[in-house]
PDB file of C-alpha atoms in Angstrom:
ATOM      1  CA  UNK A 671      79.447  90.719  70.969  1.00 65.00           C
ATOM      2  CA  UNK A 672      79.562  92.253  74.244  1.00 87.00           C
ATOM      3  CA  UNK A 673      83.195  91.650  74.999  1.00 91.00           C
ATOM      4  CA  UNK A 674      83.977  92.745  71.217  1.00 91.00           C
ATOM      5  CA  UNK A 675      82.201  95.973  72.031  1.00 92.00           C
ATOM      6  CA  UNK A 676      84.143  96.311  75.330  1.00 92.00           C
ATOM      7  CA  UNK A 677      87.325  96.004  73.369  1.00 93.00           C
ATOM      8  CA  UNK A 678      86.445  98.194  70.825  1.00 92.00           C
ATOM      9  CA  UNK A 679      84.834 101.134  72.620  1.00 93.00           C
ATOM     10  CA  UNK A 680      85.270 100.516  76.326  1.00 94.00           C
ATOM     11  CA  UNK A 681      89.099  99.822  76.108  1.00 96.00           C
ATOM     12  CA  UNK A 682      90.030 103.030  74.596  1.00 96.00           C
ATOM     13  CA  UNK A 683      87.788 105.043  77.411  1.00 96.00           C
ATOM     14  CA  UNK A 684      89.632 103.276  79.913  1.00 96.00           C
ATOM     15  CA  UNK A 685      92.830 104.128  78.659  1.00 97.00           C
ATOM     16  CA  UNK A 686      91.602 107.848  78.353  1.00 97.00           C
ATOM     17  CA  UNK A 687      90.201 107.658  82.169  1.00 97.00           C
ATOM     18  CA  UNK A 688      93.753 106.086  83.242  1.00 97.00           C
ATOM     19  CA  UNK A 689      95.595 108.661  82.028  1.00 97.00           C
ATOM     20  CA  UNK A 690      93.473 110.960  83.676  1.00 97.00           C
ATOM     21  CA  UNK A 691      93.977 109.308  86.920  1.00 97.00           C
ATOM     22  CA  UNK A 692      97.900 109.446  86.428  1.00 96.00           C
ATOM     23  CA  UNK A 693      97.573 113.501  86.491  1.00 96.00           C
ATOM     24  CA  UNK A 694      95.795 113.551  89.683  1.00 97.00           C
ATOM     25  CA  UNK A 695      97.852 115.087  92.491  1.00 96.00           C
ATOM     26  CA  UNK A 696      97.572 111.806  94.564  1.00 95.00           C
ATOM     27  CA  UNK A 697     100.398 110.525  92.045  1.00 96.00           C
ATOM     28  CA  UNK A 698     102.384 113.634  91.824  1.00 95.00           C
ATOM     29  CA  UNK A 699     103.589 113.795  95.465  1.00 94.00           C
ATOM     30  CA  UNK A 700     107.123 114.718  96.339  1.00 93.00           C
ATOM     31  CA  UNK A 701     109.156 112.307  97.804  1.00 88.00           C
ATOM     32  CA  UNK A 702     109.661 114.847 101.303  1.00 89.00           C
ATOM     33  CA  UNK A 703     105.898 114.755 101.373  1.00 92.00           C
ATOM     34  CA  UNK A 704     105.182 110.986 101.050  1.00 92.00           C
ATOM     35  CA  UNK A 705     106.850 110.290 104.605  1.00 86.00           C
ATOM     36  CA  UNK A 706     104.773 109.856 107.552  1.00 84.00           C
ATOM     37  CA  UNK A 707     105.923 111.484 110.833  1.00 80.00           C
ATOM     38  CA  UNK A 708     105.745 108.922 113.370  1.00 81.00           C
ATOM     39  CA  UNK A 709     104.230 110.105 116.726  1.00 75.00           C
ATOM     40  CA  UNK A 710     105.707 106.968 118.671  1.00 72.00           C
ATOM     41  CA  UNK A 711     105.986 107.596 122.680  1.00 62.00           C
ATOM     42  CA  UNK A 712     108.966 107.335 124.405  1.00 56.00           C
ATOM     43  CA  UNK A 713     109.820 104.798 126.997  1.00 51.00           C
ATOM     44  CA  UNK A 714     108.622 105.986 130.488  1.00 44.00           C
ATOM     45  CA  UNK A 715     112.084 105.095 131.897  1.00 39.00           C
ATOM     46  CA  UNK A 716     114.285 106.945 129.318  1.00 41.00           C
ATOM     47  CA  UNK A 717     114.835 110.504 130.626  1.00 44.00           C
ATOM     48  CA  UNK A 718     117.339 113.112 128.978  1.00 44.00           C
ATOM     49  CA  UNK A 719     120.735 112.127 129.707  1.00 39.00           C
ATOM     50  CA  UNK A 720     122.104 114.928 128.058  1.00 36.00           C
ATOM     51  CA  UNK A 721     120.946 116.996 130.926  1.00 42.00           C
ATOM     52  CA  UNK A 722     121.826 114.322 133.638  1.00 38.00           C
ATOM     53  CA  UNK A 723     125.202 113.610 132.952  1.00 40.00           C
ATOM     54  CA  UNK A 724     126.869 114.048 136.183  1.00 43.00           C
ATOM     55  CA  UNK A 725     127.973 110.731 137.689  1.00 48.00           C
ATOM     56  CA  UNK A 726     125.616 110.721 140.575  1.00 47.00           C
ATOM     57  CA  UNK A 727     122.393 110.913 138.394  1.00 43.00           C
ATOM     58  CA  UNK A 728     123.375 109.174 135.229  1.00 43.00           C
ATOM     59  CA  UNK A 729     119.971 107.465 134.081  1.00 44.00           C
ATOM     60  CA  UNK A 730     120.896 103.974 132.789  1.00 48.00           C
ATOM     61  CA  UNK A 731     119.752 103.534 129.146  1.00 47.00           C
ATOM     62  CA  UNK A 732     117.837 100.063 128.834  1.00 46.00           C
ATOM     63  CA  UNK A 733     119.586  97.496 126.767  1.00 50.00           C
ATOM     64  CA  UNK A 734     118.094  96.844 123.171  1.00 46.00           C
ATOM     65  CA  UNK A 735     116.982  93.426 124.200  1.00 49.00           C
ATOM     66  CA  UNK A 736     115.316  94.329 127.180  1.00 47.00           C
ATOM     67  CA  UNK A 737     112.007  93.056 128.211  1.00 50.00           C
ATOM     68  CA  UNK A 738     111.735  94.492 131.422  1.00 44.00           C
ATOM     69  CA  UNK A 739     107.992  95.553 132.805  1.00 40.00           C
ATOM     70  CA  UNK A 740     109.629  98.829 134.041  1.00 41.00           C
ATOM     71  CA  UNK A 741     109.957  99.925 130.541  1.00 44.00           C
ATOM     72  CA  UNK A 742     106.510  99.995 129.024  1.00 41.00           C
ATOM     73  CA  UNK A 743     105.337 102.138 126.095  1.00 50.00           C
ATOM     74  CA  UNK A 744     102.050 104.143 126.531  1.00 55.00           C
ATOM     75  CA  UNK A 745      99.255 102.828 124.213  1.00 59.00           C
ATOM     76  CA  UNK A 746      98.966 104.968 121.083  1.00 69.00           C
ATOM     77  CA  UNK A 747      97.034 104.578 117.702  1.00 77.00           C
ATOM     78  CA  UNK A 748      99.729 104.731 114.973  1.00 83.00           C
ATOM     79  CA  UNK A 749      97.731 105.510 111.517  1.00 84.00           C
ATOM     80  CA  UNK A 750      98.643 104.462 107.985  1.00 90.00           C
ATOM     81  CA  UNK A 751     100.620 106.980 105.409  1.00 94.00           C
ATOM     82  CA  UNK A 752      97.471 108.783 104.439  1.00 94.00           C
ATOM     83  CA  UNK A 753      99.381 109.509 100.809  1.00 95.00           C
ATOM     84  CA  UNK A 754      99.813 105.440 100.380  1.00 95.00           C
ATOM     85  CA  UNK A 755      96.129 104.971 101.267  1.00 95.00           C
ATOM     86  CA  UNK A 756      94.842 107.741  98.929  1.00 96.00           C
ATOM     87  CA  UNK A 757      96.693 106.233  96.175  1.00 96.00           C
ATOM     88  CA  UNK A 758      95.599 102.714  96.904  1.00 95.00           C
ATOM     89  CA  UNK A 759      91.920 103.791  96.963  1.00 95.00           C
ATOM     90  CA  UNK A 760      92.145 105.015  93.175  1.00 96.00           C
ATOM     91  CA  UNK A 761      94.436 101.927  92.205  1.00 96.00           C
ATOM     92  CA  UNK A 762      92.575  98.925  93.572  1.00 95.00           C
ATOM     93  CA  UNK A 763      89.366  99.341  91.772  1.00 96.00           C
ATOM     94  CA  UNK A 764      91.282  99.606  88.494  1.00 96.00           C
ATOM     95  CA  UNK A 765      93.457  96.328  89.392  1.00 96.00           C
ATOM     96  CA  UNK A 766      90.254  94.725  89.904  1.00 94.00           C
ATOM     97  CA  UNK A 767      88.494  95.994  86.803  1.00 96.00           C
ATOM     98  CA  UNK A 768      91.613  95.089  84.690  1.00 96.00           C
ATOM     99  CA  UNK A 769      91.167  91.515  86.090  1.00 95.00           C
ATOM    100  CA  UNK A 770      87.720  91.127  85.085  1.00 95.00           C
ATOM    101  CA  UNK A 771      88.418  92.177  81.597  1.00 96.00           C
ATOM    102  CA  UNK A 772      91.374  89.826  81.063  1.00 95.00           C
ATOM    103  CA  UNK A 773      89.174  86.860  82.071  1.00 95.00           C
ATOM    104  CA  UNK A 774      86.252  88.044  80.059  1.00 95.00           C
ATOM    105  CA  UNK A 775      88.542  88.662  76.994  1.00 95.00           C
ATOM    106  CA  UNK A 776      90.469  85.264  77.307  1.00 94.00           C
ATOM    107  CA  UNK A 777      86.959  83.337  77.511  1.00 94.00           C
ATOM    108  CA  UNK A 778      86.022  85.420  74.346  1.00 93.00           C
ATOM    109  CA  UNK A 779      88.869  84.345  72.286  1.00 92.00           C
ATOM    110  CA  UNK A 780      88.547  80.875  73.833  1.00 91.00           C
ATOM    111  CA  UNK A 781      85.044  80.448  72.339  1.00 90.00           C
ATOM    112  CA  UNK A 782      86.219  81.107  68.869  1.00 88.00           C
ATOM    113  CA  UNK A 783      88.725  78.085  68.910  1.00 83.00           C
ATOM    114  CA  UNK A 784      87.737  75.407  66.145  1.00 79.00           C
ATOM    115  CA  UNK A 785      88.054  71.565  66.986  1.00 74.00           C
ATOM    116  CA  UNK A 786      91.280  70.019  66.490  1.00 65.00           C
ATOM    117  CA  UNK A 787      91.993  69.271  62.945  1.00 61.00           C
ATOM    118  CA  UNK A 788      95.348  68.744  60.863  1.00 54.00           C
ATOM    119  CA  UNK A 789      96.665  71.673  58.718  1.00 56.00           C
ATOM    120  CA  UNK A 790      95.356  75.293  58.338  1.00 56.00           C
ATOM    121  CA  UNK A 791      95.948  75.916  62.183  1.00 61.00           C
ATOM    122  CA  UNK A 792      97.896  79.346  61.919  1.00 62.00           C
ATOM    123  CA  UNK A 793      94.686  81.182  63.061  1.00 65.00           C
ATOM    124  CA  UNK A 794      94.684  79.045  66.344  1.00 77.00           C
ATOM    125  CA  UNK A 795      98.316  79.750  67.012  1.00 84.00           C
ATOM    126  CA  UNK A 796      97.500  83.255  66.623  1.00 87.00           C
ATOM    127  CA  UNK A 797      94.780  82.788  69.274  1.00 88.00           C
ATOM    128  CA  UNK A 798      96.884  80.708  71.775  1.00 90.00           C
ATOM    129  CA  UNK A 799      99.552  83.379  71.489  1.00 91.00           C
ATOM    130  CA  UNK A 800      97.268  86.268  72.515  1.00 93.00           C
ATOM    131  CA  UNK A 801      95.535  83.779  75.290  1.00 93.00           C
ATOM    132  CA  UNK A 802      99.235  83.365  76.620  1.00 93.00           C
ATOM    133  CA  UNK A 803      99.857  87.098  76.965  1.00 92.00           C
ATOM    134  CA  UNK A 804      96.458  87.417  78.695  1.00 93.00           C
ATOM    135  CA  UNK A 805      97.712  84.812  81.272  1.00 93.00           C
ATOM    136  CA  UNK A 806     100.857  86.644  81.743  1.00 93.00           C
ATOM    137  CA  UNK A 807      98.728  90.012  82.467  1.00 93.00           C
ATOM    138  CA  UNK A 808      96.904  87.974  84.950  1.00 92.00           C
ATOM    139  CA  UNK A 809      99.605  86.939  86.870  1.00 93.00           C
ATOM    140  CA  UNK A 810     100.932  90.556  86.935  1.00 92.00           C
ATOM    141  CA  UNK A 811      97.516  91.520  88.229  1.00 92.00           C
ATOM    142  CA  UNK A 812      97.297  89.256  90.895  1.00 90.00           C
ATOM    143  CA  UNK A 813     100.736  90.548  92.155  1.00 92.00           C
ATOM    144  CA  UNK A 814      99.419  93.973  92.233  1.00 92.00           C
ATOM    145  CA  UNK A 815      97.001  92.830  94.751  1.00 86.00           C
ATOM    146  CA  UNK A 816      99.760  90.633  96.839  1.00 92.00           C
ATOM    147  CA  UNK A 817     102.049  93.686  96.938  1.00 93.00           C
ATOM    148  CA  UNK A 818      99.338  95.492  98.899  1.00 91.00           C
ATOM    149  CA  UNK A 819      99.217  92.843 101.671  1.00 92.00           C
ATOM    150  CA  UNK A 820     103.018  92.355 101.572  1.00 94.00           C
ATOM    151  CA  UNK A 821     102.980  96.413 102.101  1.00 95.00           C
ATOM    152  CA  UNK A 822     100.999  96.356 105.188  1.00 95.00           C
ATOM    153  CA  UNK A 823     102.500  93.141 106.571  1.00 95.00           C
ATOM    154  CA  UNK A 824     106.261  94.567 106.375  1.00 96.00           C
ATOM    155  CA  UNK A 825     105.313  98.127 107.298  1.00 95.00           C
ATOM    156  CA  UNK A 826     103.649  96.809 110.369  1.00 94.00           C
ATOM    157  CA  UNK A 827     106.557  94.684 111.365  1.00 95.00           C
ATOM    158  CA  UNK A 828     108.709  97.822 111.007  1.00 94.00           C
ATOM    159  CA  UNK A 829     106.511  99.949 113.271  1.00 92.00           C
ATOM    160  CA  UNK A 830     106.497  97.304 115.789  1.00 92.00           C
ATOM    161  CA  UNK A 831     110.158  97.853 115.655  1.00 92.00           C
ATOM    162  CA  UNK A 832     110.094 101.641 116.292  1.00 91.00           C
ATOM    163  CA  UNK A 833     107.747 101.007 119.112  1.00 89.00           C
ATOM    164  CA  UNK A 834     109.885  98.604 120.620  1.00 89.00           C
ATOM    165  CA  UNK A 835     113.217 100.606 120.055  1.00 91.00           C
ATOM    166  CA  UNK A 836     111.932 104.234 119.682  1.00 88.00           C
ATOM    167  CA  UNK A 837     115.455 105.504 120.441  1.00 87.00           C
ATOM    168  CA  UNK A 838     116.808 103.877 117.439  1.00 90.00           C
ATOM    169  CA  UNK A 839     116.597 106.495 114.383  1.00 90.00           C
ATOM    170  CA  UNK A 840     117.301 103.820 111.718  1.00 93.00           C
ATOM    171  CA  UNK A 841     114.168 101.859 112.063  1.00 92.00           C
ATOM    172  CA  UNK A 842     112.170 105.232 111.787  1.00 91.00           C
ATOM    173  CA  UNK A 843     114.210 105.968 108.654  1.00 92.00           C
ATOM    174  CA  UNK A 844     113.681 102.398 107.361  1.00 94.00           C
ATOM    175  CA  UNK A 845     109.804 103.176 107.619  1.00 94.00           C
ATOM    176  CA  UNK A 846     109.969 106.432 105.644  1.00 93.00           C
ATOM    177  CA  UNK A 847     112.084 104.577 102.902  1.00 94.00           C
ATOM    178  CA  UNK A 848     109.840 102.045 102.421  1.00 95.00           C
ATOM    179  CA  UNK A 849     106.844 104.071 102.356  1.00 95.00           C
ATOM    180  CA  UNK A 850     108.545 106.202  99.541  1.00 95.00           C
ATOM    181  CA  UNK A 851     109.024 102.831  97.730  1.00 95.00           C
ATOM    182  CA  UNK A 852     105.698 101.749  98.268  1.00 95.00           C
ATOM    183  CA  UNK A 853     104.385 105.007  96.576  1.00 96.00           C
ATOM    184  CA  UNK A 854     106.401 104.707  93.574  1.00 95.00           C
ATOM    185  CA  UNK A 855     105.400 101.043  93.056  1.00 95.00           C
ATOM    186  CA  UNK A 856     101.743 102.059  93.372  1.00 96.00           C
ATOM    187  CA  UNK A 857     102.429 105.015  90.683  1.00 96.00           C
ATOM    188  CA  UNK A 858     104.143 102.462  88.311  1.00 96.00           C
ATOM    189  CA  UNK A 859     101.237 100.059  88.794  1.00 96.00           C
ATOM    190  CA  UNK A 860      98.949 102.280  87.637  1.00 96.00           C
ATOM    191  CA  UNK A 861     101.025 103.309  84.567  1.00 97.00           C
ATOM    192  CA  UNK A 862     101.526  99.750  83.965  1.00 96.00           C
ATOM    193  CA  UNK A 863      97.533  98.934  83.947  1.00 96.00           C
ATOM    194  CA  UNK A 864      97.094 101.774  81.505  1.00 97.00           C
ATOM    195  CA  UNK A 865      99.877 100.503  79.107  1.00 96.00           C
ATOM    196  CA  UNK A 866      98.118  96.935  79.491  1.00 96.00           C
ATOM    197  CA  UNK A 867      95.066  98.219  78.288  1.00 96.00           C
ATOM    198  CA  UNK A 868      96.604  99.739  75.086  1.00 96.00           C
ATOM    199  CA  UNK A 869      98.577  96.691  74.548  1.00 94.00           C
ATOM    200  CA  UNK A 870      95.378  94.343  74.700  1.00 94.00           C
ATOM    201  CA  UNK A 871      93.474  96.723  72.401  1.00 95.00           C
ATOM    202  CA  UNK A 872      96.078  97.108  69.709  1.00 95.00           C
ATOM    203  CA  UNK A 873      97.060  93.431  69.652  1.00 93.00           C
ATOM    204  CA  UNK A 874      93.478  92.258  69.402  1.00 93.00           C
ATOM    205  CA  UNK A 875      92.227  94.805  66.886  1.00 94.00           C
ATOM    206  CA  UNK A 876      95.260  93.951  64.557  1.00 92.00           C
ATOM    207  CA  UNK A 877      94.447  90.283  64.753  1.00 91.00           C
ATOM    208  CA  UNK A 878      90.646  90.457  65.277  1.00 91.00           C
ATOM    209  CA  UNK A 879      89.905  88.414  61.956  1.00 90.00           C
ATOM    210  CA  UNK A 880      92.295  85.659  62.680  1.00 89.00           C
ATOM    211  CA  UNK A 881      90.800  85.392  66.290  1.00 89.00           C
ATOM    212  CA  UNK A 882      87.208  85.069  65.159  1.00 88.00           C
ATOM    213  CA  UNK A 883      87.972  83.197  61.927  1.00 85.00           C
ATOM    214  CA  UNK A 884      91.015  80.906  62.685  1.00 80.00           C
ATOM    215  CA  UNK A 885      90.453  78.510  59.913  1.00 68.00           C
ATOM    216  CA  UNK A 886      91.014  80.580  56.711  1.00 63.00           C
ATOM    217  CA  UNK A 887      93.585  80.843  53.898  1.00 52.00           C
ATOM    218  CA  UNK A 888      95.197  83.679  55.721  1.00 48.00           C
ATOM    219  CA  UNK A 889      98.934  82.840  56.303  1.00 48.00           C
ATOM    220  CA  UNK A 890     100.199  86.363  57.471  1.00 49.00           C
ATOM    221  CA  UNK A 891     102.015  86.472  60.752  1.00 49.00           C
ATOM    222  CA  UNK A 892     100.918  87.864  64.186  1.00 53.00           C
ATOM    223  CA  UNK A 893     101.121  91.595  64.125  1.00 54.00           C
TER     224      UNK A 893
END
C-alpha cells in the first residue's frame, strides 16, 4: 500500500516539484555565460614574439611535442565550471530518487504476479509490459550517473591538453564547447526525469486494476 500511495500521491507532487526546478535560473543560463574562463599560466620560456621579432632576438617557440624541463608550467588550481556544478547539485539527488522509485514500483508490481497457469494470462502480460518499461527507465537512469563521471574524465583530459599546450586556442575552445554540451545534457536530463514520472504515473493509474488483479475476465488491451 505504501508504494501504491506513493504512485497515487507522491508522483504528482514530484512532477510539480521537477517542473519548478526546471524554472530555476540554474537551468536557464545563456550559452555565452556557461563558458568558464580558463586561467592557464603561460610557459615560462614563451615570450612576446611580436615585440621581439628582429632576427637577433627572436625567441624560439617550443615544439608542440616538447618535453624540455625548461618549459615548466607554474602550478595553479583550475576549478570546475561552477554553472555545471550547480546544475549537478540539483540533478543528482533527483536521479537517485527516481532510481529508488523505479525499483520499488517494479518490486510492487512483481509481488502481484500470480502463479503460472494456462489461460487467462492477459493481466500478467500487462504486468510484464510495465516491468519492461521500468527496466528501460532504470537503464536510462544509470546512464545519467555514468555521464557525470564521463564528463569529469573528458573535461579533465581536455584541461590537461590546455595546460600542456596553452598557446593552442583550439583546445580552449574545445573545453568551452564541451561545457555547453554538458550543460544542455543536464537540462534535458532533468526534463526527462519529469517526463518519466508522468509516464509511469499515467501508465500505472490506467492499468492499476490489471496490475493488482491479473487473473480476471478483463480482456481490454493495455492503455
